[in-house]
Coordinates of C-alpha atoms and ligand atoms in Angstrom, one line a residue:
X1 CA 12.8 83.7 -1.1
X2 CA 9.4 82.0 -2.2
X3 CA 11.9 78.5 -2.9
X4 CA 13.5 78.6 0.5
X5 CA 10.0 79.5 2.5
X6 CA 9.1 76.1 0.7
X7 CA 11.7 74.3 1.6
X8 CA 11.7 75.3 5.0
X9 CA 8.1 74.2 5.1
X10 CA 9.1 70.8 3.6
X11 CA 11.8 70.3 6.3
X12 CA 8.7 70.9 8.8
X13 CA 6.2 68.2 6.8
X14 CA 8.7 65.2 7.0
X15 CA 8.2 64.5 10.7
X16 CA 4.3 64.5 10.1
X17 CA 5.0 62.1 7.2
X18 CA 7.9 59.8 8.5
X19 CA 4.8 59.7 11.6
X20 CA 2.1 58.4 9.0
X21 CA 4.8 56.1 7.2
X22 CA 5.5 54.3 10.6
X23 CA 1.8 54.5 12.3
X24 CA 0.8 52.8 8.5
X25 CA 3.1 49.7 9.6
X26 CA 0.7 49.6 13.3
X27 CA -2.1 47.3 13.0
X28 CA -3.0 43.4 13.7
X29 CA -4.4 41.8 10.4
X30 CA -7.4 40.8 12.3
X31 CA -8.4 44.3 13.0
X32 CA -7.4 46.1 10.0
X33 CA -9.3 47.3 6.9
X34 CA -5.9 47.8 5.0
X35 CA -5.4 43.4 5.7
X36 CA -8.9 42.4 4.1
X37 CA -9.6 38.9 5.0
X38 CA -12.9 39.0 3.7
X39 CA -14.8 39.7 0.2
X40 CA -16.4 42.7 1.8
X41 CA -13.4 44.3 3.0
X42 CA -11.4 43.6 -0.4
X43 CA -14.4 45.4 -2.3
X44 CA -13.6 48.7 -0.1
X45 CA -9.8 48.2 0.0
X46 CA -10.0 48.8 -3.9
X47 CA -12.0 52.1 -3.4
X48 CA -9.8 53.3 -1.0
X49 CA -6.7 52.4 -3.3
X50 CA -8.5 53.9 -6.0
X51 CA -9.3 57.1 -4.6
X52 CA -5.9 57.3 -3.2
X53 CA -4.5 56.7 -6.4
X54 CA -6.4 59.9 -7.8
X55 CA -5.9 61.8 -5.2
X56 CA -1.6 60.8 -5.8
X57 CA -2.4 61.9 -9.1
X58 CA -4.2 65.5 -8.4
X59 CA -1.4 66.0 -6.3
X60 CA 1.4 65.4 -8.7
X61 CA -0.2 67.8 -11.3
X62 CA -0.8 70.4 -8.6
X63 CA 2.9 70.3 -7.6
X64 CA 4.4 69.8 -11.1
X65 CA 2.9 73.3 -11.9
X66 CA 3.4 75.1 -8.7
X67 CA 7.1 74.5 -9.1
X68 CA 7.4 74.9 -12.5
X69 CA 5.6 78.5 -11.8
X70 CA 7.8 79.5 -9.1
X71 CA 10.5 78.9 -10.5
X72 CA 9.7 80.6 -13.9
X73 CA 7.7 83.5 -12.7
X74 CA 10.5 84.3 -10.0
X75 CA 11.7 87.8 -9.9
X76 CA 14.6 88.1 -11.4
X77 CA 17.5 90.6 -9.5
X78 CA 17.3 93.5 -11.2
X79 CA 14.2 93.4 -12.8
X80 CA 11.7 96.0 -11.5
X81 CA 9.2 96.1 -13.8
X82 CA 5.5 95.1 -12.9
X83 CA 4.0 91.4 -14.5
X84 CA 1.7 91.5 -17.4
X85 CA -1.6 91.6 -15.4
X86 CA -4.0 88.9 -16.4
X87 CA -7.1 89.0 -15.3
X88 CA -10.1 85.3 -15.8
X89 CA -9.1 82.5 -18.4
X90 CA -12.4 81.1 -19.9
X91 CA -10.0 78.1 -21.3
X92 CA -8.3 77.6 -17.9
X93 CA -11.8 77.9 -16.4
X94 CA -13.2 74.9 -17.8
X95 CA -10.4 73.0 -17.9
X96 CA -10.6 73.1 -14.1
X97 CA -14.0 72.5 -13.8
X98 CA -13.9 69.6 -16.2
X99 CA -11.5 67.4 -14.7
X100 CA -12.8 67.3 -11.6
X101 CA -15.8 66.5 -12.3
X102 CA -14.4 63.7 -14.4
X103 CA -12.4 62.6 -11.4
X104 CA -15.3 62.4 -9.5
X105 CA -17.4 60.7 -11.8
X106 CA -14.4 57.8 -11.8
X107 CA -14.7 57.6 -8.1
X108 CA -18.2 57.3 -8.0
X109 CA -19.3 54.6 -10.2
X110 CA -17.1 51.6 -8.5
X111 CA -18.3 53.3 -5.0
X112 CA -21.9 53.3 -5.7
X113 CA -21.7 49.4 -7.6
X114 CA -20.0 48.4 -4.3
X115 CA -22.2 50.2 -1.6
X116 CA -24.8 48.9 -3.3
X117 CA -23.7 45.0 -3.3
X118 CA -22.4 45.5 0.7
X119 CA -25.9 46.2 1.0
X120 CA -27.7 43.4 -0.8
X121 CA -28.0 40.8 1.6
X122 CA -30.4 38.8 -0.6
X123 CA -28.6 35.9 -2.0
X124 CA -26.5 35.7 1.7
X125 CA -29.8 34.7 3.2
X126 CA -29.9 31.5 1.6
X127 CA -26.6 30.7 3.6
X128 CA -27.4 32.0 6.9
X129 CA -29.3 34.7 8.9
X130 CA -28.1 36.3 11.4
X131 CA -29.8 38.7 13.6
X132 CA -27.3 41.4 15.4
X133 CA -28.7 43.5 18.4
X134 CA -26.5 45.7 19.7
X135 CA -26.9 46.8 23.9
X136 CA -24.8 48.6 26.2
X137 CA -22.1 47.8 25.6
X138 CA -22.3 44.2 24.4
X139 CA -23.4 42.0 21.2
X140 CA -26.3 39.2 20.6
X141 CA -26.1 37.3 17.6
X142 CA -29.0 35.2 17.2
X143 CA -29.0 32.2 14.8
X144 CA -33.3 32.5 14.3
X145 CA -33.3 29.7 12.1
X146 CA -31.6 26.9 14.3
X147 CA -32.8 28.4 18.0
X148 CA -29.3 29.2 19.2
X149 CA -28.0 32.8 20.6
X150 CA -24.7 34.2 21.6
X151 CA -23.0 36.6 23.4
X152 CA -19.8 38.5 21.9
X153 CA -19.0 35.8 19.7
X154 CA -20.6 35.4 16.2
X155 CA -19.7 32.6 14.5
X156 CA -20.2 32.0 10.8
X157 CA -19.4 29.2 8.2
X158 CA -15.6 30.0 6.0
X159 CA -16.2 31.0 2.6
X160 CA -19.7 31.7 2.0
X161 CA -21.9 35.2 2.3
X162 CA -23.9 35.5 5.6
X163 CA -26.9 37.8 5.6
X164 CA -26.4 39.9 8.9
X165 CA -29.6 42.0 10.2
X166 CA -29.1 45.1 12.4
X167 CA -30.8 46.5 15.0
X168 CA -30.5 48.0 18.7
X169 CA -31.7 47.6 22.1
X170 CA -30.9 51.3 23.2
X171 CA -29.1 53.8 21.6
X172 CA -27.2 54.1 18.0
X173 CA -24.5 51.9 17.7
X174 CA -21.8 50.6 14.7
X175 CA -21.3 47.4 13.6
X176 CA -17.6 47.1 12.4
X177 CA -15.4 44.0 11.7
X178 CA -12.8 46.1 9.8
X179 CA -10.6 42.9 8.0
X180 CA -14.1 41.7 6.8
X181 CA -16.2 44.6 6.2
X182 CA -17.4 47.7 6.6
X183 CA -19.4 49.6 9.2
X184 CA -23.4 49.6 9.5
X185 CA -25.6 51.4 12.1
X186 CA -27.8 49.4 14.4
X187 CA -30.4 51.8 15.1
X188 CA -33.0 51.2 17.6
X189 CA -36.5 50.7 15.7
X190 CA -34.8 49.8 12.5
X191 CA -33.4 46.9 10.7
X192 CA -29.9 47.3 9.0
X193 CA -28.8 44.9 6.5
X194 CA -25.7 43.6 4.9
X195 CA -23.4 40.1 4.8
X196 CA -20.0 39.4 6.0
X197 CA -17.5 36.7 4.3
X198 CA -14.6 35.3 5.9
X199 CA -11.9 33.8 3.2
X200 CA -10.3 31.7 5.9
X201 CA -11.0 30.2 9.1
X202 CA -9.5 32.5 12.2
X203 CA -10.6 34.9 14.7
X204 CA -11.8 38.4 13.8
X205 CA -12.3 41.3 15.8
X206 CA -14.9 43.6 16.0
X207 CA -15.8 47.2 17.1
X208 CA -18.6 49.5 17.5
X209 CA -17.7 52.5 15.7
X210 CA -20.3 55.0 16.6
X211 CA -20.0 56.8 20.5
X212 CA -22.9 55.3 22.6
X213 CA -21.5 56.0 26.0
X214 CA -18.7 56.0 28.2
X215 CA -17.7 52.0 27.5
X216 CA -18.0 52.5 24.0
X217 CA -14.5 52.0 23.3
X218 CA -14.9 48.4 25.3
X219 CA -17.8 47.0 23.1
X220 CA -15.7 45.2 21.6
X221 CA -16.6 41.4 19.9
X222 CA -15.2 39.0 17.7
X223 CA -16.3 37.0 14.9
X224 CA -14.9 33.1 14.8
X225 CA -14.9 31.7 10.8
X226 CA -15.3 28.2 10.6
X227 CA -15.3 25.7 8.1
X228 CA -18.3 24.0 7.1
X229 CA -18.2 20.8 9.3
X230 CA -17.1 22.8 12.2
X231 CA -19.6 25.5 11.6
X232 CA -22.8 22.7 11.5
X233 CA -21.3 21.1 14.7
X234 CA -20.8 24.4 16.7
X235 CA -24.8 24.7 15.7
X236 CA -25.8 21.5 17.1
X237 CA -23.5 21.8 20.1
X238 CA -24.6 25.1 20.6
X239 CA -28.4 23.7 20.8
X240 CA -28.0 20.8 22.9
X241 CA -25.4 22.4 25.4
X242 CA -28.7 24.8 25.5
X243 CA -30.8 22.5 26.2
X244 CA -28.8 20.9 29.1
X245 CA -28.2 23.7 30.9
X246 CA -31.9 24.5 31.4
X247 CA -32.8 20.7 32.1
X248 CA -30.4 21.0 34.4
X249 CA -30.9 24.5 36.0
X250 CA -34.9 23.9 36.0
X251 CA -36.2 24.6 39.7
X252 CA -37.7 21.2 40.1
X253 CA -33.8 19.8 40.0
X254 CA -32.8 22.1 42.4
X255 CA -31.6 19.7 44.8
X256 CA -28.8 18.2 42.4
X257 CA -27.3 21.3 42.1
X258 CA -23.8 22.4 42.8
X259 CA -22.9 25.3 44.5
X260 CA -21.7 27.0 41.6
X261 CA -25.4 26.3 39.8
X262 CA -26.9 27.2 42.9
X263 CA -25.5 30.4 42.9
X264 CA -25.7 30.8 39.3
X265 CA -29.2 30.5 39.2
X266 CA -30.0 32.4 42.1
X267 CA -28.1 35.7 40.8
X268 CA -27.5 35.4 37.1
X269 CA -29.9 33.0 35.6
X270 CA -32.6 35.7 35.5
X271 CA -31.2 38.4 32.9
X272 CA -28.5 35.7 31.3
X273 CA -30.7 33.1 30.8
X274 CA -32.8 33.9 27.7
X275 CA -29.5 35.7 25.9
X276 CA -31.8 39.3 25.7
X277 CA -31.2 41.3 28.5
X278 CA -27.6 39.9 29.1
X279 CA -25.1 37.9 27.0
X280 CA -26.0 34.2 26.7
X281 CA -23.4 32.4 29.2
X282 CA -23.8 28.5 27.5
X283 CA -20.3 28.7 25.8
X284 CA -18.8 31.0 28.2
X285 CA -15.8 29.2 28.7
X286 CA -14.6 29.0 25.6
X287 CA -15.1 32.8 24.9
X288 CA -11.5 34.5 24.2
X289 CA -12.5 37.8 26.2
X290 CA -14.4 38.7 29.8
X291 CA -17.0 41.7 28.9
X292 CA -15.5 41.8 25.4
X293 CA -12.2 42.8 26.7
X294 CA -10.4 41.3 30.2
X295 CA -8.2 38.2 29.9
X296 CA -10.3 35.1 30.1
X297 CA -9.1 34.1 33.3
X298 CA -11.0 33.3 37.3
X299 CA -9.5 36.5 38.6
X300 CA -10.9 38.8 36.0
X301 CA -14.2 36.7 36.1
X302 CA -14.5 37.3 39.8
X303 CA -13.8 41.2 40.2
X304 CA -15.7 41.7 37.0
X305 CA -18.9 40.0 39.1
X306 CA -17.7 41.9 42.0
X307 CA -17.8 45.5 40.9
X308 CA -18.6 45.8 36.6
X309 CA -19.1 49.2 36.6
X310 CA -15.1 49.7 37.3
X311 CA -14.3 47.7 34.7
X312 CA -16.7 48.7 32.0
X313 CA -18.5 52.4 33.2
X314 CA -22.3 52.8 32.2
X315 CA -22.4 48.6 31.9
X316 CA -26.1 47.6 32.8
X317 CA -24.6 45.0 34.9
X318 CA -25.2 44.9 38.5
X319 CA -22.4 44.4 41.5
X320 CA -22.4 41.3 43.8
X321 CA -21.1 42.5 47.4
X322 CA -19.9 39.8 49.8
X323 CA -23.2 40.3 51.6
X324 CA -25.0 39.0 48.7
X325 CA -22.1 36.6 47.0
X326 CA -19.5 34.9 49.4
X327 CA -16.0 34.6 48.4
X328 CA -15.9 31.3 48.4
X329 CA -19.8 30.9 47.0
X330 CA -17.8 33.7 44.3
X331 CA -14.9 31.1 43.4
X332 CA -17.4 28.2 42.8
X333 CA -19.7 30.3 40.4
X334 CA -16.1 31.6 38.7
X335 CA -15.2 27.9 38.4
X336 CA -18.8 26.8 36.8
X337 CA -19.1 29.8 34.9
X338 CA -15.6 29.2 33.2
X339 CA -16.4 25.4 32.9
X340 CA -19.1 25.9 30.4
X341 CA -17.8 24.8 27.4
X342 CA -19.3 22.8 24.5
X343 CA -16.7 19.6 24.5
Ligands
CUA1 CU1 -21.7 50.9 21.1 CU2 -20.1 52.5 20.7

């Protein structure tokens, strides 16, 4: 009776588990701790195999002796007669205590070595330092020591440990780039440290992974990993591409400006301009995303100026009506805005 109830359960299980077998096969490598692309995310892919592995192997003891139980324990047909009655086992007793502690202590030696080296940023300074702040519902990455800032797009040199320090504009945040590392808070008032490491050069996304507010599942970024060369050039390109643009979008030049300028500094120049209130616009137009998510294209550009608060709800971002910006003053500043690039 006890062997068929069993079975019967088992035959209800293997949905749940043919689920979990094919959901384990979802994922894009650049957005999954399982396809570590970085030093970081290897060290915590081990731990999880690790604990998985003794997890497989408390199971397997478990099960070996349940069955092994039932079926030699089973009432027999015929046989009425009430079990020997056993009551505490001193010997079982500390067997069971013993082993898990054991287990325990196996899990947490690796886990405390590695939480504790994800957390020492120290010799990743010497590479780079990167300040994070995290808003609602977007991401500044501020490069202190070579005066350049982004928006949404952190970029960092292949190979090499970058210090990355946490903090918040607002509310609590995450800071997660699952194929290079784990998460870390960005708490307002307080600095978070730890480094991120790219093995190769590609595109990797990130996420906030703590609930801020109704667009948290849109605060999206990404992190570009560039080789060395690259990396120094994006720096100096970023700088001087900085410089330009407030030459060129100083007051006293006001009369060489194009429409889409004019407009642009008339409406946006004020909270996008110094990179802290609103994402830093100098590279826009090579960004891969529109608020972190849209297709990078003049459509999206234009109804996310139009109305932001339908595409992203609780975004700080302000509306431009057609009283204020004119379709066709609209499709210059879209054009300008996605003209930006640094070559
Ligand atoms: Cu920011 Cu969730």
């Amino acid at each position: 009776m006890v062997v068929k109830k069993s079975v019967k359960m088992l035959f209800r299980l293997l949905p749940i588990g043919l689920m979990a077998l094919m959901l384990s096969g979802c994922g894009i490598p650049e957005l999954s701790a399982l396809q570590p692309r970085g030093e970081g995310a290897e060290m915590q892919l081990e731990i999880i195999k690790l604990s998985l592995w003794v997890m497989l192997f408390v199971l397997a003891i478990v099960a070996v002796i349940y069955i092994y139980v039932l079926m030699k324990f089973r009432r027999k047909s015929g046989d009425n007669t009430v079990p020997k009655q056993v009551e505490g086992n001193h010997t079982l007793e500390i067997i069971w205590t013993v082993i898990p502690i054991l287990l325990l202590i196996v899990l947490a030696i690796p886990t405390i070595k590695t939480t504790v080296e994800l957390a020492d940023a120290k010799e990743a300074k010497k590479n780079e330092q990167i300040n994070v702040t995290a808003n609602l519902y977007w991401w500044e990455f501020e490069y202190p020591d070579k005066g350049v800032s982004t928006g949404q797009e952190l970029v960092i040199p292949v190979g090499k440990r970058v210090a990355v320090n946490l903090t918040s504009k607002d509310v609590i945040h995450s800071f997660w780039v699952p194929a290079l590392s784990g998460k870390t808070d960005t708490n307002p008032g307080l600095e978070n440290e730890m480094w991120l490491q790219a093995k190769e050069a590609g595109t990797y996304y990130g996420k906030c992974a703590e609930l801020c507010g109704p667009s948290h599942a849109l605060m999206d970024f990404k992190v570009v990993a560039m080789e060395q060369d690259d990396y120094d050039q994006w720096l100096k390109d970023m700088k001087s591409a900085k410089e330009a643009e407030t030459k060129q979008l100083d007051k006293k030049n006001e009369k060489n400006w194009t429409t889409g300028e004019k407009v642009y500094a008339q409406n946006c120049l004020s909270c996008h301009g110094g990179g802290k209130v609103a994402p830093s616009l100098t590279n826009f137009g090579d960004r891969q995303r529109i608020a972190g998510y849209l297709d990078h294209d003049k459509e999206n550009l234009e109804k996310w100026i139009r109305d932001p608060q339908k595409e992203k709800q609780g975004t700080k971002m302000p509306g431009f009506s057609e009283d204020q910006i004119s379709d066709e003053e609209l499709s210059e500043l879209a054009d300008y805005l996605l003209d930006k690039k640094l070559q």
